[in-house]
Structures are given as structure tokens and as C-alpha cells.
PDB file of C-alpha atoms and ligand atoms in Angstrom:
ATOM      1  CA  MET A   1       0.000   0.000   0.000  1.00 98.00           C
ATOM      2  CA  GLY A   2       1.528   3.277  -1.140  1.00 98.00           C
ATOM      3  CA  ILE A   3       0.899   6.384   0.949  1.00 97.00           C
ATOM      4  CA  LEU A   4      -0.415   9.528  -0.717  1.00 95.00           C
ATOM      5  CA  ASN A   5      -0.717  12.346   1.784  1.00 91.00           C
ATOM      6  CA  VAL A   6      -2.760  15.328   0.738  1.00 90.00           C
ATOM      7  CA  THR A   7      -2.259  17.248   3.947  1.00 83.00           C
ATOM      8  CA  PRO A   8      -1.003  20.866   3.768  1.00 75.00           C
ATOM      9  CA  ASP A   9       2.595  19.957   4.542  1.00 60.00           C
ATOM     10  CA  SER A  10       2.794  17.803   1.401  1.00 52.00           C
ATOM     11  CA  PHE A  11       0.335  19.329  -1.067  1.00 46.00           C
ATOM     12  CA  HIS A  12      -0.601  22.824  -0.043  1.00 40.00           C
ATOM     13  CA  ASP A  13      -3.727  22.979  -2.153  1.00 47.00           C
ATOM     14  CA  GLY A  14      -5.263  19.642  -3.126  1.00 43.00           C
ATOM     15  CA  GLY A  15      -7.656  21.378  -5.536  1.00 49.00           C
ATOM     16  CA  ARG A  16      -5.045  23.087  -7.681  1.00 50.00           C
ATOM     17  CA  PHE A  17      -4.223  21.456 -10.984  1.00 53.00           C
ATOM     18  CA  ASP A  18      -0.467  21.282 -10.503  1.00 60.00           C
ATOM     19  CA  SER A  19      -0.985  19.619  -7.108  1.00 80.00           C
ATOM     20  CA  LEU A  20      -3.496  17.212  -8.650  1.00 89.00           C
ATOM     21  CA  ASP A  21      -0.973  16.520 -11.357  1.00 89.00           C
ATOM     22  CA  ALA A  22       1.753  15.901  -8.806  1.00 90.00           C
ATOM     23  CA  ALA A  23      -0.534  13.629  -6.800  1.00 91.00           C
ATOM     24  CA  THR A  24      -1.596  11.522  -9.789  1.00 93.00           C
ATOM     25  CA  GLY A  25       1.973  11.376 -11.039  1.00 94.00           C
ATOM     26  CA  TRP A  26       3.285  10.109  -7.719  1.00 95.00           C
ATOM     27  CA  ALA A  27       0.425   7.609  -7.310  1.00 96.00           C
ATOM     28  CA  GLY A  28       1.091   6.276 -10.814  1.00 96.00           C
ATOM     29  CA  ALA A  29       4.767   5.861  -9.987  1.00 97.00           C
ATOM     30  CA  MET A  30       3.886   3.946  -6.805  1.00 97.00           C
ATOM     31  CA  ALA A  31       1.530   1.678  -8.781  1.00 98.00           C
ATOM     32  CA  ARG A  32       4.236   0.932 -11.357  1.00 98.00           C
ATOM     33  CA  ALA A  33       6.655   0.221  -8.502  1.00 98.00           C
ATOM     34  CA  GLY A  34       4.374  -2.529  -7.180  1.00 97.00           C
ATOM     35  CA  ALA A  35       1.723  -0.883  -5.006  1.00 98.00           C
ATOM     36  CA  ALA A  36      -1.487  -2.919  -4.975  1.00 98.00           C
ATOM     37  CA  ILE A  37      -3.378  -0.150  -3.137  1.00 98.00           C
ATOM     38  CA  ILE A  38      -2.963   3.634  -2.967  1.00 98.00           C
ATOM     39  CA  ASP A  39      -3.947   5.083   0.427  1.00 98.00           C
ATOM     40  CA  ILE A  40      -5.117   8.702   0.369  1.00 96.00           C
ATOM     41  CA  GLY A  41      -5.354  10.731   3.550  1.00 94.00           C
ATOM     42  CA  GLY A  42      -6.362  14.353   4.101  1.00 93.00           C
ATOM     43  CA  GLU A  43      -6.107  14.508   7.872  1.00 90.00           C
ATOM     44  CA  SER A  44      -2.801  14.156   9.662  1.00 83.00           C
ATOM     45  CA  THR A  45      -2.976  11.698  12.556  1.00 82.00           C
ATOM     46  CA  ARG A  46       0.579  12.293  13.704  1.00 80.00           C
ATOM     47  CA  PRO A  47       1.096  12.454  17.470  1.00 81.00           C
ATOM     48  CA  GLY A  48      -0.057  15.834  18.750  1.00 82.00           C
ATOM     49  CA  SER A  49      -2.066  16.699  15.614  1.00 81.00           C
ATOM     50  CA  GLU A  50      -5.433  18.471  15.751  1.00 82.00           C
ATOM     51  CA  PRO A  51      -8.528  17.206  13.930  1.00 85.00           C
ATOM     52  CA  VAL A  52      -9.476  18.690  10.532  1.00 90.00           C
ATOM     53  CA  ALA A  53     -13.021  19.810   9.614  1.00 93.00           C
ATOM     54  CA  VAL A  54     -15.054  17.599   7.243  1.00 95.00           C
ATOM     55  CA  ASP A  55     -15.243  20.253   4.498  1.00 95.00           C
ATOM     56  CA  GLU A  56     -11.507  20.845   4.538  1.00 93.00           C
ATOM     57  CA  GLU A  57     -10.709  17.129   4.490  1.00 95.00           C
ATOM     58  CA  MET A  58     -13.154  16.648   1.609  1.00 95.00           C
ATOM     59  CA  ARG A  59     -11.652  19.548  -0.339  1.00 93.00           C
ATOM     60  CA  ARG A  60      -8.242  17.908  -0.011  1.00 92.00           C
ATOM     61  CA  VAL A  61      -9.044  14.301  -0.933  1.00 95.00           C
ATOM     62  CA  ILE A  62     -12.069  14.150  -3.264  1.00 96.00           C
ATOM     63  CA  PRO A  63     -10.521  15.844  -6.340  1.00 95.00           C
ATOM     64  CA  VAL A  64      -7.428  13.668  -5.982  1.00 95.00           C
ATOM     65  CA  ILE A  65      -9.489  10.467  -5.737  1.00 97.00           C
ATOM     66  CA  GLU A  66     -11.517  11.452  -8.811  1.00 97.00           C
ATOM     67  CA  ALA A  67      -8.379  12.194 -10.800  1.00 95.00           C
ATOM     68  CA  LEU A  68      -6.615   9.030  -9.650  1.00 96.00           C
ATOM     69  CA  THR A  69      -9.388   6.531 -10.157  1.00 96.00           C
ATOM     70  CA  ALA A  70      -9.929   7.904 -13.678  1.00 95.00           C
ATOM     71  CA  VAL A  71      -6.417   6.941 -14.752  1.00 94.00           C
ATOM     72  CA  LEU A  72      -5.212   4.264 -12.314  1.00 94.00           C
ATOM     73  CA  ASN A  73      -6.123   0.606 -12.189  1.00 93.00           C
ATOM     74  CA  VAL A  74      -5.108  -0.064  -8.609  1.00 97.00           C
ATOM     75  CA  PRO A  75      -7.701   0.334  -5.870  1.00 98.00           C
ATOM     76  CA  VAL A  76      -7.667   3.507  -3.809  1.00 98.00           C
ATOM     77  CA  SER A  77      -8.277   3.465  -0.067  1.00 98.00           C
ATOM     78  CA  ILE A  78      -9.490   6.475   1.874  1.00 98.00           C
ATOM     79  CA  ASP A  79      -7.688   7.072   5.171  1.00 97.00           C
ATOM     80  CA  THR A  80     -10.405   8.737   7.239  1.00 97.00           C
ATOM     81  CA  GLY A  81     -12.398   8.380  10.428  1.00 97.00           C
ATOM     82  CA  LYS A  82     -15.288  10.433   9.070  1.00 97.00           C
ATOM     83  CA  ALA A  83     -18.251   8.664   7.461  1.00 98.00           C
ATOM     84  CA  GLU A  84     -19.165  11.605   5.233  1.00 98.00           C
ATOM     85  CA  VAL A  85     -15.645  11.759   3.820  1.00 98.00           C
ATOM     86  CA  ALA A  86     -15.648   7.987   3.295  1.00 98.00           C
ATOM     87  CA  ARG A  87     -19.046   8.090   1.554  1.00 98.00           C
ATOM     88  CA  ARG A  88     -17.978  10.856  -0.825  1.00 98.00           C
ATOM     89  CA  ALA A  89     -14.630   9.134  -1.432  1.00 98.00           C
ATOM     90  CA  LEU A  90     -16.354   5.861  -2.344  1.00 98.00           C
ATOM     91  CA  ARG A  91     -18.635   7.751  -4.734  1.00 98.00           C
ATOM     92  CA  ALA A  92     -15.534   9.383  -6.249  1.00 98.00           C
ATOM     93  CA  GLY A  93     -14.049   5.933  -6.918  1.00 98.00           C
ATOM     94  CA  ALA A  94     -12.327   4.778  -3.730  1.00 98.00           C
ATOM     95  CA  ALA A  95     -12.720   1.050  -3.019  1.00 98.00           C
ATOM     96  CA  ILE A  96     -11.429   0.574   0.527  1.00 98.00           C
ATOM     97  CA  ILE A  97     -11.971   2.397   3.851  1.00 98.00           C
ATOM     98  CA  ASN A  98      -8.912   2.771   6.091  1.00 98.00           C
ATOM     99  CA  ASP A  99     -10.270   3.897   9.454  1.00 98.00           C
ATOM    100  CA  VAL A 100      -7.657   4.571  12.147  1.00 97.00           C
ATOM    101  CA  THR A 101     -10.499   4.806  14.695  1.00 97.00           C
ATOM    102  CA  ALA A 102     -11.722   1.267  13.861  1.00 98.00           C
ATOM    103  CA  LEU A 103     -15.337   2.489  13.416  1.00 98.00           C
ATOM    104  CA  ARG A 104     -15.308   4.335  16.764  1.00 98.00           C
ATOM    105  CA  GLY A 105     -14.747   7.882  15.494  1.00 96.00           C
ATOM    106  CA  ASP A 106     -18.044   8.357  13.687  1.00 97.00           C
ATOM    107  CA  PRO A 107     -21.278   6.529  14.540  1.00 98.00           C
ATOM    108  CA  GLN A 108     -22.185   6.459  10.807  1.00 98.00           C
ATOM    109  CA  MET A 109     -18.983   4.753   9.642  1.00 98.00           C
ATOM    110  CA  ALA A 110     -20.082   1.142  10.230  1.00 98.00           C
ATOM    111  CA  GLU A 111     -23.275   1.676   8.233  1.00 98.00           C
ATOM    112  CA  THR A 112     -21.303   3.406   5.468  1.00 98.00           C
ATOM    113  CA  ALA A 113     -18.927   0.457   5.160  1.00 98.00           C
ATOM    114  CA  ALA A 114     -21.738  -2.092   5.371  1.00 98.00           C
ATOM    115  CA  GLU A 115     -23.744  -0.360   2.644  1.00 98.00           C
ATOM    116  CA  ALA A 116     -20.726  -0.050   0.376  1.00 98.00           C
ATOM    117  CA  GLY A 117     -19.793  -3.695   0.947  1.00 98.00           C
ATOM    118  CA  CYS A 118     -16.148  -2.692   0.606  1.00 98.00           C
ATOM    119  CA  PRO A 119     -13.042  -3.828   2.513  1.00 98.00           C
ATOM    120  CA  VAL A 120     -12.460  -1.874   5.698  1.00 98.00           C
ATOM    121  CA  CYS A 121      -9.240  -1.643   7.676  1.00 98.00           C
ATOM    122  CA  MET A 122      -9.771  -1.304  11.409  1.00 98.00           C
ATOM    123  CA  MET A 123      -6.714   0.041  13.199  1.00 98.00           C
ATOM    124  CA  HIS A 124      -5.963  -0.051  16.916  1.00 98.00           C
ATOM    125  CA  MET A 125      -5.278   3.265  18.604  1.00 97.00           C
ATOM    126  CA  LEU A 126      -5.054   3.969  22.340  1.00 96.00           C
ATOM    127  CA  GLY A 127      -6.608   7.387  23.007  1.00 88.00           C
ATOM    128  CA  GLU A 128      -6.600  10.064  20.301  1.00 89.00           C
ATOM    129  CA  PRO A 129      -3.803  11.582  18.184  1.00 87.00           C
ATOM    130  CA  ARG A 130      -3.596  14.790  20.251  1.00 89.00           C
ATOM    131  CA  THR A 131      -2.635  12.934  23.443  1.00 88.00           C
ATOM    132  CA  MET A 132      -1.967   9.290  22.543  1.00 89.00           C
ATOM    133  CA  GLN A 133       1.789   9.376  23.151  1.00 89.00           C
ATOM    134  CA  GLU A 134       1.425  10.722  26.719  1.00 89.00           C
ATOM    135  CA  ASN A 135       2.236   7.649  28.799  1.00 92.00           C
ATOM    136  CA  PRO A 136       0.494   4.792  26.959  1.00 95.00           C
ATOM    137  CA  TYR A 137      -0.102   1.799  29.242  1.00 96.00           C
ATOM    138  CA  TYR A 138      -1.167  -1.794  28.561  1.00 97.00           C
ATOM    139  CA  GLU A 139      -1.613  -4.833  30.733  1.00 96.00           C
ATOM    140  CA  ASP A 140      -0.229  -6.880  27.832  1.00 97.00           C
ATOM    141  CA  VAL A 141      -0.012  -4.898  24.608  1.00 98.00           C
ATOM    142  CA  VAL A 142      -0.522  -7.852  22.238  1.00 98.00           C
ATOM    143  CA  GLY A 143      -3.227  -9.479  24.368  1.00 98.00           C
ATOM    144  CA  ASP A 144      -5.024  -6.148  24.815  1.00 98.00           C
ATOM    145  CA  ILE A 145      -4.964  -5.385  21.064  1.00 98.00           C
ATOM    146  CA  LYS A 146      -6.158  -8.900  20.242  1.00 98.00           C
ATOM    147  CA  GLU A 147      -9.118  -8.440  22.596  1.00 98.00           C
ATOM    148  CA  PHE A 148      -9.758  -5.028  20.984  1.00 98.00           C
ATOM    149  CA  PHE A 149      -9.764  -6.670  17.509  1.00 98.00           C
ATOM    150  CA  ARG A 150     -12.197  -9.354  18.713  1.00 98.00           C
ATOM    151  CA  ARG A 151     -14.629  -6.733  19.959  1.00 98.00           C
ATOM    152  CA  ARG A 152     -14.330  -4.540  16.871  1.00 98.00           C
ATOM    153  CA  ILE A 153     -14.906  -7.521  14.547  1.00 98.00           C
ATOM    154  CA  GLU A 154     -17.973  -8.453  16.591  1.00 98.00           C
ATOM    155  CA  PHE A 155     -19.252  -4.876  16.401  1.00 98.00           C
ATOM    156  CA  ALA A 156     -18.571  -4.562  12.659  1.00 98.00           C
ATOM    157  CA  VAL A 157     -20.290  -7.849  11.854  1.00 98.00           C
ATOM    158  CA  SER A 158     -23.282  -6.885  14.046  1.00 98.00           C
ATOM    159  CA  ARG A 159     -23.627  -3.759  11.866  1.00 98.00           C
ATOM    160  CA  GLY A 160     -23.688  -5.723   8.623  1.00 98.00           C
ATOM    161  CA  ILE A 161     -20.030  -5.627   7.595  1.00 98.00           C
ATOM    162  CA  LYS A 162     -18.956  -8.971   6.193  1.00 98.00           C
ATOM    163  CA  ALA A 163     -16.168 -10.595   8.205  1.00 98.00           C
ATOM    164  CA  GLU A 164     -14.309 -11.316   4.966  1.00 98.00           C
ATOM    165  CA  ASN A 165     -14.120  -7.555   4.281  1.00 98.00           C
ATOM    166  CA  ILE A 166     -12.240  -6.821   7.504  1.00 98.00           C
ATOM    167  CA  ILE A 167      -8.511  -6.021   7.620  1.00 99.00           C
ATOM    168  CA  LEU A 168      -6.804  -5.571  11.003  1.00 99.00           C
ATOM    169  CA  ASP A 169      -3.952  -3.183  11.839  1.00 99.00           C
ATOM    170  CA  PRO A 170      -2.276  -2.994  15.280  1.00 98.00           C
ATOM    171  CA  GLY A 171      -1.551   0.710  14.726  1.00 98.00           C
ATOM    172  CA  ILE A 172       2.203   1.081  15.112  1.00 98.00           C
ATOM    173  CA  GLY A 173       2.911   4.356  16.940  1.00 97.00           C
ATOM    174  CA  PHE A 174      -0.705   5.078  17.872  1.00 97.00           C
ATOM    175  CA  GLY A 175      -0.543   5.204  21.665  1.00 97.00           C
ATOM    176  CA  LYS A 176       2.522   2.936  21.877  1.00 97.00           C
ATOM    177  CA  THR A 177       6.013   3.205  23.306  1.00 97.00           C
ATOM    178  CA  VAL A 178       9.003   1.838  21.396  1.00 98.00           C
ATOM    179  CA  GLN A 179       8.783  -1.324  23.525  1.00 98.00           C
ATOM    180  CA  HIS A 180       5.073  -1.711  22.675  1.00 98.00           C
ATOM    181  CA  ASN A 181       5.804  -1.368  18.942  1.00 98.00           C
ATOM    182  CA  LEU A 182       8.564  -3.976  19.162  1.00 98.00           C
ATOM    183  CA  ALA A 183       6.363  -6.399  21.111  1.00 98.00           C
ATOM    184  CA  ILE A 184       3.637  -6.052  18.468  1.00 98.00           C
ATOM    185  CA  LEU A 185       5.971  -6.561  15.508  1.00 98.00           C
ATOM    186  CA  SER A 186       7.647  -9.566  17.123  1.00 98.00           C
ATOM    187  CA  ARG A 187       4.348 -11.222  18.125  1.00 98.00           C
ATOM    188  CA  LEU A 188       2.107 -10.533  15.097  1.00 98.00           C
ATOM    189  CA  ASP A 189       1.563 -14.275  14.733  1.00 98.00           C
ATOM    190  CA  GLU A 190      -0.674 -14.108  17.828  1.00 98.00           C
ATOM    191  CA  PHE A 191      -3.286 -12.251  15.773  1.00 98.00           C
ATOM    192  CA  SER A 192      -3.462 -14.991  13.136  1.00 98.00           C
ATOM    193  CA  SER A 193      -6.197 -16.931  14.975  1.00 98.00           C
ATOM    194  CA  LEU A 194      -8.541 -13.997  14.271  1.00 98.00           C
ATOM    195  CA  GLY A 195      -8.466 -15.199  10.673  1.00 98.00           C
ATOM    196  CA  ARG A 196      -8.164 -11.783   9.016  1.00 98.00           C
ATOM    197  CA  PRO A 197      -5.372 -10.173   6.942  1.00 98.00           C
ATOM    198  CA  LEU A 198      -2.946  -8.056   8.942  1.00 98.00           C
ATOM    199  CA  MET A 199      -1.771  -4.660   7.817  1.00 98.00           C
ATOM    200  CA  VAL A 200       1.247  -2.876   9.277  1.00 98.00           C
ATOM    201  CA  GLY A 201       2.154   0.797   9.035  1.00 98.00           C
ATOM    202  CA  ALA A 202       5.722   1.156  10.244  1.00 98.00           C
ATOM    203  CA  SER A 203       7.004   3.356   7.431  1.00 98.00           C
ATOM    204  CA  ARG A 204       9.517   5.973   8.665  1.00 97.00           C
ATOM    205  CA  LYS A 205       7.865   6.107  12.081  1.00 98.00           C
ATOM    206  CA  ARG A 206       9.382   7.529  15.244  1.00 97.00           C
ATOM    207  CA  PHE A 207      10.300   4.186  16.880  1.00 98.00           C
ATOM    208  CA  ILE A 208      12.707   3.589  13.986  1.00 98.00           C
ATOM    209  CA  GLY A 209      14.273   6.985  14.581  1.00 98.00           C
ATOM    210  CA  THR A 210      14.569   6.283  18.300  1.00 98.00           C
ATOM    211  CA  ILE A 211      16.204   2.889  17.831  1.00 98.00           C
ATOM    212  CA  ALA A 212      18.508   4.019  15.035  1.00 98.00           C
ATOM    213  CA  GLY A 213      19.231   7.515  16.316  1.00 98.00           C
ATOM    214  CA  GLU A 214      17.865   9.042  13.114  1.00 98.00           C
ATOM    215  CA  GLU A 215      15.894  12.269  13.446  1.00 97.00           C
ATOM    216  CA  ASP A 216      15.399  12.705   9.699  1.00 97.00           C
ATOM    217  CA  THR A 217      12.257  10.796   8.614  1.00 96.00           C
ATOM    218  CA  GLY A 218      13.623  10.700   5.056  1.00 96.00           C
ATOM    219  CA  ARG A 219      16.519   8.553   6.275  1.00 98.00           C
ATOM    220  CA  ARG A 220      14.479   5.809   7.960  1.00 98.00           C
ATOM    221  CA  LEU A 221      13.999   3.526   4.956  1.00 98.00           C
ATOM    222  CA  PRO A 222      16.447   0.800   6.070  1.00 98.00           C
ATOM    223  CA  GLY A 223      14.708   0.544   9.445  1.00 98.00           C
ATOM    224  CA  THR A 224      11.331   0.539   7.707  1.00 98.00           C
ATOM    225  CA  ILE A 225      12.374  -2.352   5.482  1.00 99.00           C
ATOM    226  CA  SER A 226      13.694  -4.286   8.450  1.00 98.00           C
ATOM    227  CA  ALA A 227      10.391  -3.848  10.311  1.00 99.00           C
ATOM    228  CA  ASN A 228       8.319  -4.817   7.258  1.00 98.00           C
ATOM    229  CA  VAL A 229      10.346  -7.902   6.356  1.00 98.00           C
ATOM    230  CA  LEU A 230      10.079  -9.235   9.903  1.00 98.00           C
ATOM    231  CA  ALA A 231       6.378  -8.288  10.065  1.00 98.00           C
ATOM    232  CA  PHE A 232       5.907 -10.281   6.850  1.00 98.00           C
ATOM    233  CA  ALA A 233       7.718 -13.281   8.341  1.00 98.00           C
ATOM    234  CA  ASN A 234       5.410 -12.978  11.360  1.00 98.00           C
ATOM    235  CA  GLY A 235       2.225 -12.970   9.264  1.00 98.00           C
ATOM    236  CA  ALA A 236       1.487  -9.446   7.984  1.00 98.00           C
ATOM    237  CA  SER A 237       0.328  -9.219   4.373  1.00 98.00           C
ATOM    238  CA  ILE A 238      -0.309  -5.513   3.732  1.00 98.00           C
ATOM    239  CA  PHE A 239       2.442  -2.918   4.256  1.00 98.00           C
ATOM    240  CA  ARG A 240       1.577   0.773   4.289  1.00 98.00           C
ATOM    241  CA  VAL A 241       4.697   2.543   3.009  1.00 98.00           C
ATOM    242  CA  HIS A 242       6.093   5.756   1.556  1.00 97.00           C
ATOM    243  CA  ASP A 243       8.832   3.971  -0.450  1.00 98.00           C
ATOM    244  CA  VAL A 244       7.018   1.404  -2.566  1.00 98.00           C
ATOM    245  CA  ALA A 245       9.791   0.215  -4.901  1.00 98.00           C
ATOM    246  CA  GLU A 246      12.303  -0.393  -2.105  1.00 98.00           C
ATOM    247  CA  ASN A 247       9.888  -2.166   0.240  1.00 98.00           C
ATOM    248  CA  PHE A 248       8.459  -4.195  -2.632  1.00 98.00           C
ATOM    249  CA  GLN A 249      11.885  -5.522  -3.613  1.00 98.00           C
ATOM    250  CA  ALA A 250      12.756  -6.379  -0.007  1.00 98.00           C
ATOM    251  CA  LEU A 251       9.440  -8.182   0.483  1.00 98.00           C
ATOM    252  CA  LYS A 252       9.719 -10.126  -2.790  1.00 98.00           C
ATOM    253  CA  VAL A 253      13.117 -11.468  -1.693  1.00 98.00           C
ATOM    254  CA  ALA A 254      11.844 -12.224   1.822  1.00 98.00           C
ATOM    255  CA  GLU A 255       8.878 -14.044   0.287  1.00 97.00           C
ATOM    256  CA  ALA A 256      11.118 -16.139  -1.963  1.00 97.00           C
ATOM    257  CA  ILE A 257      13.303 -17.165   0.981  1.00 97.00           C
ATOM    258  CA  LEU A 258      10.354 -17.926   3.257  1.00 97.00           C
ATOM    259  CA  LEU A 259       8.649 -20.000   0.540  1.00 96.00           C
ATOM    260  CA  LYS A 260      11.859 -21.991   0.120  1.00 94.00           C
ATOM    261  CA  SER A 261      11.999 -22.636   3.860  1.00 91.00           C
ATOM    262  CA  GLY A 262       8.340 -23.640   3.858  1.00 83.00           C
ATOM    263  CA  ARG A 263       7.603 -21.083   6.571  1.00 75.00           C
ATOM    264  CA  SER A 264       5.187 -18.923   4.595  1.00 64.00           C
ATOM    265  CA  GLY A 265       1.992 -19.902   2.839  1.00 50.00           C
ATOM    266  CA  GLN A 266       0.970 -16.376   1.993  1.00 53.00           C
ATOM    267  CA  GLY A 267       2.679 -13.858  -0.228  1.00 49.00           C
ATOM    268  CA  PRO A 268       2.543 -10.094   0.227  1.00 51.00           C
ATOM    269  CA  ALA A 269      -0.801  -8.669  -0.880  1.00 53.00           C
ATOM    270  CA  GLY A 270       1.130  -5.635  -2.049  1.00 50.00           C
ATOM    271  CA  ALA A 271       3.976  -3.346  -1.188  1.00 46.00           C
TER     272      ALA A 271
HETATM  273  C1  LIG B   1      -1.337   4.400   9.734  1.00 68.34           C
HETATM  274  C2  LIG B   1      -2.486   4.749   9.032  1.00 68.34           C
HETATM  275  C3  LIG B   1      -1.140   3.040  10.122  1.00 68.34           C
HETATM  276  C4  LIG B   1      -3.232   2.559   9.046  1.00 68.34           C
HETATM  277  C5  LIG B   1      -1.284   6.514   9.380  1.00 68.34           C
HETATM  278  C6  LIG B   1       1.972   7.911   9.519  1.00 68.34           C
HETATM  279  C7  LIG B   1       0.750   8.248  10.301  1.00 68.34           C
HETATM  280  N1  LIG B   1      -3.431   3.839   8.673  1.00 68.34           N
HETATM  281  N2  LIG B   1      -2.444   6.078   8.819  1.00 68.34           N
HETATM  282  N3  LIG B   1      -2.117   2.167   9.745  1.00 68.34           N
HETATM  283  N4  LIG B   1      -0.594   5.514   9.938  1.00 68.34           N
HETATM  284  N5  LIG B   1      -4.151   1.627   8.724  1.00 68.34           N
HETATM  285  O1  LIG B   1       1.930   7.361   8.423  1.00 68.34           O
HETATM  286  O2  LIG B   1       3.066   8.220  10.064  1.00 68.34           O
HETATM  287  O3  LIG B   1      -0.156   2.645  10.766  1.00 68.34           O
HETATM  288  S1  LIG B   1      -0.795   8.185   9.369  1.00 68.34           S
END
């Protein structure tokens, strides 16, 4: 899954033609590099970030989705917690909902996903972006997230979402210390009994910078690849990344080795 951010720090005006052009150009490049999904987000969920109004989020993402889906043949996912944004995005051509609130942010989101009958990624987050990194605590981070997944699957299915449309994401960096992130990545196999595909978003995140002593997010690709390859070996199948070509190559090689060793039955669903 290739990341396309249309937040002000990347594309100042999502409605302007040159920005649209840049967005479609970059998405096309990610698709050619192996991305099986393009994930578009118009609201930053970085630690400490403030929420964005519906109209503003819409203004950022809808024109880009329309432009992309007109020329691209890979599915587009909409990274939003807002049902109205998701609904408009689906109408504009998006095919997947990526909800970092796991259907908790907007009471209409479950119904929106059920009606659309589309895949929906439910991500674990402890607290909310503004405060989530202030002292996150778990009894047992993997056990707690697994219980969270169980409850969210139950909720989603009770609202008419088909179990086979559910993707689970432990939410690396969303209310987690470095130690929590490492425990999750090393124990992903414990989520396999839930029977749903696992997605991991480790790309260039802070825990990599902390471990490697690298402040510059643009220089965290080696750490990202390391996290993704091991996540793949531990059962993840969707990798949300900024650097599609590099992660794709690493995962193809990891897949070939794991297949040879007989340790993996499942290839990467995408970069
Ligand atoms: C994730 C996401 C993630 C899913 C972001 C960033 C923060 N969606 N959206 N999983 N992260 N499903 O990329 O640094 O980890 S935004």
C-alpha cells in the first residue's frame, strides 16, 4: 500500500491542478513500482495533531481520488475516520476504507462500510492523536490489542459488515512506546487466529528513529524495510509505506526465501 498524503505539509492545495498533477503522477509511480493499493489521507494523525473539519478534508481528498481513479487501475483506499468523507470518497471511486479509529470515530462509519460492501481496515489506537503518546499503558499490549480486535470484529459484523471484508492493523505508533511497537511486531503471529489479513504501518515512524538515532524521517527507509520484512515473516500481508519500490523488492526477496523454507503460505498482498 503506497501512501499519498494530501495534507497541507505535502500538497498545499489539493484542488489546484499542478498539485493534482503531482498527486496523480506520484500515485502512478507507486503503482508501477508494485503498489497494490494507494492510500489517500487528508487529515494528519501524527502524534499531537489536531482534527481537521469535514469540508476541509473533503476539499483535499475528493478531487485527488476522482483524478486518480480515472487513470489508475489499482484500488484507492481512503484514510479517514469520518463517514461523510468515506461516503464521498467511495462515490468518487475509492474502493477501501482505512479507518484509524476502527469504526469508533463516527457513529455512521459502520453503516457506510456495510452499505458499500467494501473492505475496511480497522486500526488499533489507544486514546486520540492529540494525546496518545502521553504515557500509553497496557496490561499486555498484544493481548489487549487482540481483545480489541475481537470486539471490533464483533461490532462490525453486528452492523452488517462482512467478516471477509475486515482487515486488522495494530496501529504502530498510535498510543505505543518503542517497547510496545517492538512487542507487536515480534508477536504478530498471535493475531493470526482472528483469521483476518494483517496490515502494518511502520514506514519511517518515530520508533525507527529512536532505535537508530535518526531524526530525519527521510533517512528511515532501512529501518522501515527491516520492520516490514520481519512483520511479513510474522504474518502481515499488507504494508503501508512511503517507499514502494524499495519495500516491494525487499518483500519479494523475503517471500522467496520464506517459501523456500516452507515457513510462509501467503505472499505479500502488495507493497
Ligand atoms: C497508519 C495509518 C497506520 C493505518 C497513518 C503515519 C501516520 N493507517 N495512517 N495504519 N498511519 N491503517 O503514516 O506516520 O499505521 S498516518
